[in-house]
Coordinates of C-alpha atoms and ligand atoms in Angstrom, one line a residue:
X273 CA 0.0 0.0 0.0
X274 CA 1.2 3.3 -0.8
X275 CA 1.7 5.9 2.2
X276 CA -0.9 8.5 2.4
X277 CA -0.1 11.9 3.2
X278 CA -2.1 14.0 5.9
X279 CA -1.7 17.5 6.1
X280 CA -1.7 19.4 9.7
X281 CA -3.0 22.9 10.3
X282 CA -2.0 23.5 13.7
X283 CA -5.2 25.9 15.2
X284 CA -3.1 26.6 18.5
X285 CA -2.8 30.1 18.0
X286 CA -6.2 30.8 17.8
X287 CA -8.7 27.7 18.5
X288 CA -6.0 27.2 21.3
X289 CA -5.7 30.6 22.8
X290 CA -9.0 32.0 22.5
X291 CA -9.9 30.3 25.6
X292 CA -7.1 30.9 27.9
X293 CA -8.3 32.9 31.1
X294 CA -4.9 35.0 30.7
X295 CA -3.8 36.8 27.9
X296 CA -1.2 35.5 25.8
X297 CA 1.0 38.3 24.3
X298 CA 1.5 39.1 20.8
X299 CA 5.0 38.0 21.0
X300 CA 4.1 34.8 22.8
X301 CA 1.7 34.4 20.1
X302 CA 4.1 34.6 17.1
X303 CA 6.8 32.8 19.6
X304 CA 4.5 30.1 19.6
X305 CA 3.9 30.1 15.9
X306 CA 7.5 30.1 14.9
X307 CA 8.5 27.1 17.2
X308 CA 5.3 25.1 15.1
X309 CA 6.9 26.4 11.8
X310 CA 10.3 25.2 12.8
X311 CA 8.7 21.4 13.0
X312 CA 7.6 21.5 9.3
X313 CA 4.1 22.4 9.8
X314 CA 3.0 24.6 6.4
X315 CA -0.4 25.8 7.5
X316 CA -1.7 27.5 10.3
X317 CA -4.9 29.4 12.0
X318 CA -2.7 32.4 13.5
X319 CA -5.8 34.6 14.4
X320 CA -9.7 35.6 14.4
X321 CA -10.4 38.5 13.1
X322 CA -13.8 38.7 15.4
X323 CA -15.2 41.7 18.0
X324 CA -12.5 41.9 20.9
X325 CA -15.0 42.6 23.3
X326 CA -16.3 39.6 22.5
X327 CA -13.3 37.5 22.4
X328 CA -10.4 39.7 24.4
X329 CA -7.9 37.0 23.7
X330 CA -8.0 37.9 19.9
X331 CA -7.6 41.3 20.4
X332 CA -4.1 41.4 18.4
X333 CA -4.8 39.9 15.5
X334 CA -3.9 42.7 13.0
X335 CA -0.3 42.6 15.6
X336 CA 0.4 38.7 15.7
X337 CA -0.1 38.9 12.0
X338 CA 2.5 41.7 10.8
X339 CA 4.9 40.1 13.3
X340 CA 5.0 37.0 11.1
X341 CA 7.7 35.5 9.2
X342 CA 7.4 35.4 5.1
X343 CA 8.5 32.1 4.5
X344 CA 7.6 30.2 1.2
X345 CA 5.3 27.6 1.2
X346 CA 3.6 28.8 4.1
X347 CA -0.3 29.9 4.4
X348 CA -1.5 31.5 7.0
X349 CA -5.3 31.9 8.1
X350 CA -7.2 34.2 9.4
X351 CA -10.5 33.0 11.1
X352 CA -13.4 35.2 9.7
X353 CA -17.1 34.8 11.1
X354 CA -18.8 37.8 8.7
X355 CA -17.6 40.5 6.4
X356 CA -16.8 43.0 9.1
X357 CA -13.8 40.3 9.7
X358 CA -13.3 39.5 6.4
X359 CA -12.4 42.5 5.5
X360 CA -10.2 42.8 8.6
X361 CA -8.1 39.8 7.7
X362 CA -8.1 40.7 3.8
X363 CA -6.4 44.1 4.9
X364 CA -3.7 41.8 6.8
X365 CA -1.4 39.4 4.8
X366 CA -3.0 36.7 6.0
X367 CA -2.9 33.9 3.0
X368 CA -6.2 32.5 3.4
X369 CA -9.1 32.9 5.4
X370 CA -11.0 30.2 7.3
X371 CA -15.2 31.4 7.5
X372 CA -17.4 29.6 9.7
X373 CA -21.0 28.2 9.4
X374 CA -22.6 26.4 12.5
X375 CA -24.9 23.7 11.4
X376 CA -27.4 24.5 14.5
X377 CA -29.6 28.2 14.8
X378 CA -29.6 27.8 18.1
X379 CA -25.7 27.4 18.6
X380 CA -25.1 29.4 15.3
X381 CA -26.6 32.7 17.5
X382 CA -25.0 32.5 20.3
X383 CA -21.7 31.8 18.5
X384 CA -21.8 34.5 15.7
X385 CA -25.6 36.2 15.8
X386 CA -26.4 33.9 12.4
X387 CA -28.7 31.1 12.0
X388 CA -27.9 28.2 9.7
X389 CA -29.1 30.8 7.0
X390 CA -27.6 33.9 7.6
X391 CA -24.2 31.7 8.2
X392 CA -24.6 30.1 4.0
X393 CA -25.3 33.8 3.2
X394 CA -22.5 35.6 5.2
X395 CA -19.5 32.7 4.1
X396 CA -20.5 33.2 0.5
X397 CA -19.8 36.7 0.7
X398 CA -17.1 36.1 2.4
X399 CA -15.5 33.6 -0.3
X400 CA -16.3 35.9 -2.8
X401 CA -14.6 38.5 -1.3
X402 CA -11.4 36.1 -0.4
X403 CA -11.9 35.4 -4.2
X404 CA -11.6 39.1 -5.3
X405 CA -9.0 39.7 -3.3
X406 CA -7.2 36.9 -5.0
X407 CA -6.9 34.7 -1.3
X408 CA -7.8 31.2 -0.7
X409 CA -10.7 31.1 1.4
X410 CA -12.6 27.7 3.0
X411 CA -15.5 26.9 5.3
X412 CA -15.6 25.3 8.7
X413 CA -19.5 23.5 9.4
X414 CA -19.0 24.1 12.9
X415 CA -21.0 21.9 15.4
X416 CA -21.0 19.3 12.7
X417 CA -21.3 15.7 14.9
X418 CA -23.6 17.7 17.6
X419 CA -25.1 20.9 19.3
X420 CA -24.4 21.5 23.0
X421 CA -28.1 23.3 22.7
X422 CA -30.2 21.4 20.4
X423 CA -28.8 17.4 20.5
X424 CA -27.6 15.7 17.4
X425 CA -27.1 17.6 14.3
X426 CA -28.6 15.6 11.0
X427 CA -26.2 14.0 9.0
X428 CA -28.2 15.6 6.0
X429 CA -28.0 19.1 6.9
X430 CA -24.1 19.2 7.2
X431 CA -24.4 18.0 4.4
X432 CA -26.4 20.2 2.8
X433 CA -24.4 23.3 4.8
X434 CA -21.9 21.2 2.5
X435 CA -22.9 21.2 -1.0
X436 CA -24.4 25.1 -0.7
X437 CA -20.8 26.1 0.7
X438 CA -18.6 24.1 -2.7
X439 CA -21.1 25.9 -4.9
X440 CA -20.0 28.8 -3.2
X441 CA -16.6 28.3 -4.3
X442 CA -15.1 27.0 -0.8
X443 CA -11.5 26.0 -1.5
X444 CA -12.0 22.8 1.3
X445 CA -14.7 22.0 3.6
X446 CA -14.3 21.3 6.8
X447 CA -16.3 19.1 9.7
X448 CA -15.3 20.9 12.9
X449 CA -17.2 18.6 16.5
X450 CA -16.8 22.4 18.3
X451 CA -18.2 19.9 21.2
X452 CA -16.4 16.8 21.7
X453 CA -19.3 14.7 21.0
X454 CA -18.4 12.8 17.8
X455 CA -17.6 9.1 17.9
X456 CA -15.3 7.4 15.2
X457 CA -18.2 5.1 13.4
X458 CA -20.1 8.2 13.2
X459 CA -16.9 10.5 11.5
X460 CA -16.6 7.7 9.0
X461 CA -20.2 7.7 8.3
X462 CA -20.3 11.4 7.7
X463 CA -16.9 11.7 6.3
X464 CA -18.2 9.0 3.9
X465 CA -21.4 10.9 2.9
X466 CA -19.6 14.0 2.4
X467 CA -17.0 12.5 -0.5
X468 CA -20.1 10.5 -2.2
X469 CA -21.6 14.2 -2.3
X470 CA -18.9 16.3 -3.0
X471 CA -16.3 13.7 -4.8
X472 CA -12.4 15.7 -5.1
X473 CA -13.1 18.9 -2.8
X474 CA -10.5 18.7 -0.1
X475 CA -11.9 17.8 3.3
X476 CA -10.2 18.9 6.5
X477 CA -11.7 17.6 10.2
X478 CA -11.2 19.0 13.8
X479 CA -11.5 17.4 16.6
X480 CA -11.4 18.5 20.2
X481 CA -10.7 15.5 23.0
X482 CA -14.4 17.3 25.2
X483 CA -14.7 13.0 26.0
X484 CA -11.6 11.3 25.1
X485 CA -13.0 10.7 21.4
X486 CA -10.8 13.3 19.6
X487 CA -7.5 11.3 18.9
X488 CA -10.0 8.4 17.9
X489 CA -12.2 10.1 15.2
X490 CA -9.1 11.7 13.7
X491 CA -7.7 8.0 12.9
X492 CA -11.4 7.3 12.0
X493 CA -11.2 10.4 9.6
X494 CA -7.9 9.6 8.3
X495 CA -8.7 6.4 7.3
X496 CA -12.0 7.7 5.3
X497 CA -10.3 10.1 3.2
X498 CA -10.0 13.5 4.7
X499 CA -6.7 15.0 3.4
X500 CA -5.8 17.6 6.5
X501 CA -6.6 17.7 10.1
X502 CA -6.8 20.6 12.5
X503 CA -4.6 20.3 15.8
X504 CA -3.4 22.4 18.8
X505 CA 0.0 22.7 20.2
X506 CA -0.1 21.2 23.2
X507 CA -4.1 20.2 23.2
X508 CA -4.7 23.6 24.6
X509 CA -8.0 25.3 23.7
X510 CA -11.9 25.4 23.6
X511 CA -14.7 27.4 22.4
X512 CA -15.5 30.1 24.6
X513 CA -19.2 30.0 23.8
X514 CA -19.7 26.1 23.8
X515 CA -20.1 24.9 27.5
X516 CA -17.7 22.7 28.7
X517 CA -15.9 22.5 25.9
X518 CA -11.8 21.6 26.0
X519 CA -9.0 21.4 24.0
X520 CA -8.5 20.4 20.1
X521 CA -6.7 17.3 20.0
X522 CA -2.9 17.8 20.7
X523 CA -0.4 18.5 17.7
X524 CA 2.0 16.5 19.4
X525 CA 0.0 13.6 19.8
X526 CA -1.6 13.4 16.5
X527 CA 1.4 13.1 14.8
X528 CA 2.8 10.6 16.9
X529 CA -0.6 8.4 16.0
X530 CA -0.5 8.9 12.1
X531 CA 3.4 8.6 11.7
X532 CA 3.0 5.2 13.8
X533 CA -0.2 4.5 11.3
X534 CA 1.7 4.7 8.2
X535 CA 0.5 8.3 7.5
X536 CA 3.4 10.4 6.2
X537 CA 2.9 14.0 7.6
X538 CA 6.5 15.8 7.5
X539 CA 6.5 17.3 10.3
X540 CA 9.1 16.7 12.9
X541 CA 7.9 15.3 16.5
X542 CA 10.9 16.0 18.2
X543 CA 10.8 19.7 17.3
X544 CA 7.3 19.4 18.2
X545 CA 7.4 18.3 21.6
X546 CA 9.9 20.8 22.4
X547 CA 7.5 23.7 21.3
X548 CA 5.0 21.9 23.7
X549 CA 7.4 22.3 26.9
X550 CA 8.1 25.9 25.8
X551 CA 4.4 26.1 26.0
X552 CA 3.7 24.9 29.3
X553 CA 6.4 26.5 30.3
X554 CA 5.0 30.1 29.2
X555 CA 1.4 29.3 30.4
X556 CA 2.6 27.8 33.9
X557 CA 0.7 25.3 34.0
X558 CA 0.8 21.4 32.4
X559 CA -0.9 21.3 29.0
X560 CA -3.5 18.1 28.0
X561 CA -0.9 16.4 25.2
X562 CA 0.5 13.2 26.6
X563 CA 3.6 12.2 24.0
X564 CA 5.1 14.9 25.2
X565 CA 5.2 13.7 29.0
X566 CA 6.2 10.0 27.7
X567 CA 8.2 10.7 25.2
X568 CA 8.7 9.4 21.4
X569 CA 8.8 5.7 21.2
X570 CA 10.9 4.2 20.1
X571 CA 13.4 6.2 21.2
X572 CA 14.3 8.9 18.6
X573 CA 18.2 7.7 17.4
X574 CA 19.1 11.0 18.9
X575 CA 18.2 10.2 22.2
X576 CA 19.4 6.4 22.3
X577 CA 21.7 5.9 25.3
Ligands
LIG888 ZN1 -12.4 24.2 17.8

């Protein structure tokens, strides 16, 4: 069998920061960003370009942004919920922007003010701007395995969310459980329905470990055919409007899982685990990623006593 390649965008920076009680700093932020760069990690979330008294943490992202390195091969997105942000990010040099639909009204208001409506009408724009501004530009169908609000989500409607977003022009799709609440028969049966619908548009999945599922699903979604998956440095993170919710699955971890699976993902664990301890380092406290604490096995040849 020929090794398949998964792609990482590492969602630290924003996905992983927006919930932190303290602020991170700007240089932290692009600190943090660098030291994932160094490990061979060619696409990131760096920032949200959403209302800072909403989300304090995200305050900076016009700062974190300029501070960046230019380094080919790179792409660097901007989260976007409407065009107020859109047009923040498209101002920045932010390669790509990353807009959001939330395949739940209930959930989808409290999030961003949009229903499931408003968020179809708002990405479009928002692709077509991206478009016009000659910028990649993709959509996230948030809340995609469940709703903390409203229960399970319909397979059909993401779906749906799905087919309106590609005819849209979305560059990739991608299946975000915001909650924690997806099981791995249940990513490979929407995973599954999603190709037969939308055969040869990129799918991307992100995971967050809410109830130990996270590391589980993204083996599940590996397996069915989505070409990139969303981590966080560390497995910091957590939406600050879903309840309860906890970090994405950690960077560190998930590479460990698909290098050992046969996945090739050209990124460098060793480089990546020491970005980790810098991390908990900065925030003080111990992060949720467990590779890191254990270590690589089998021992790196570096390491070998
Ligand atoms: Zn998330």
């Amino acid at each position: 069998m020929m090794q398949r390649s998964i792609s990482i965008v590492e969602v630290g920076a924003r996905d992983g920061l927006q919930n932190e009680p303290g602020v991170f700093t700007t240089d932290n932020k692009v600190a943090l960003i660098s030291r994932v760069l160094a490990s061979g990690v060619r696409r990131l979330e760096v920032a949200s370009f959403v209302n800072p008294k909403r989300v304090p943490q995200m305050a900076d992202a016009e700062a974190v942004v300029a501070a960046l390195p230019e380094l080919a091969g790179i792409s660097y997105i901007g989260l976007v919920l409407n065009m107020k942000g859109a047009e923040r990010a498209l101002a920045t040099r932010v390669h790509e922007l990353g807009a959001v639909v939330v395949a739940s009204d209930t959930f989808g208001r409290k999030n961003q003010g949009q229903t499931i409506a408003e968020g179809i009408a708002e990405a479009a724009r928002i692709l077509a701007a991206a478009r016009a501004a000659k910028r990649t530009a993709q959509v996230t169908i948030s809340a995609a395995f469940g709703c903390p609000f409203e229960g399970e989500v319909p397979a059909a409607r993401v779906i749906s969310i799905a087919q309106a977003m590609a005819d849209a022009g979305a560059a990739e799709i991608a299946l975000a459980d915001t909650i924690g609440a997806a099981v791995p028969s249940q990513v490979e049966d929407l995973v599954g329905d999603i190709r037969a619908a939308l055969p040869g548009l990129p799918l991307r999945a992100h995971f967050h470990n809410t109830r130990n599922t996270g590391i589980a699903n993204a083996y599940a979604a590996a397996r069915t055919g989505v070409s990139t998956l969303d981590a966080s440095l560390g497995g910091i993170g957590g939406c600050p409007f879903a309840p309860k919710a906890t970090g994405n699955i950690p960077t560190e971890d998930l590479i460990y899982m698909l290098e050992r699976s046969g996945f090739a993902t050209s990124v460098n664990l060793e480089a990546l685990i020491s970005a980790s301890r810098w991390l908990e380092e900065t925030l003080g406290r111990a992060v949720p990623g467990l590779v890191s604490k254990a270590g690589i096995f089998p021992k790196p040849q570096s390491q070998a006593a």
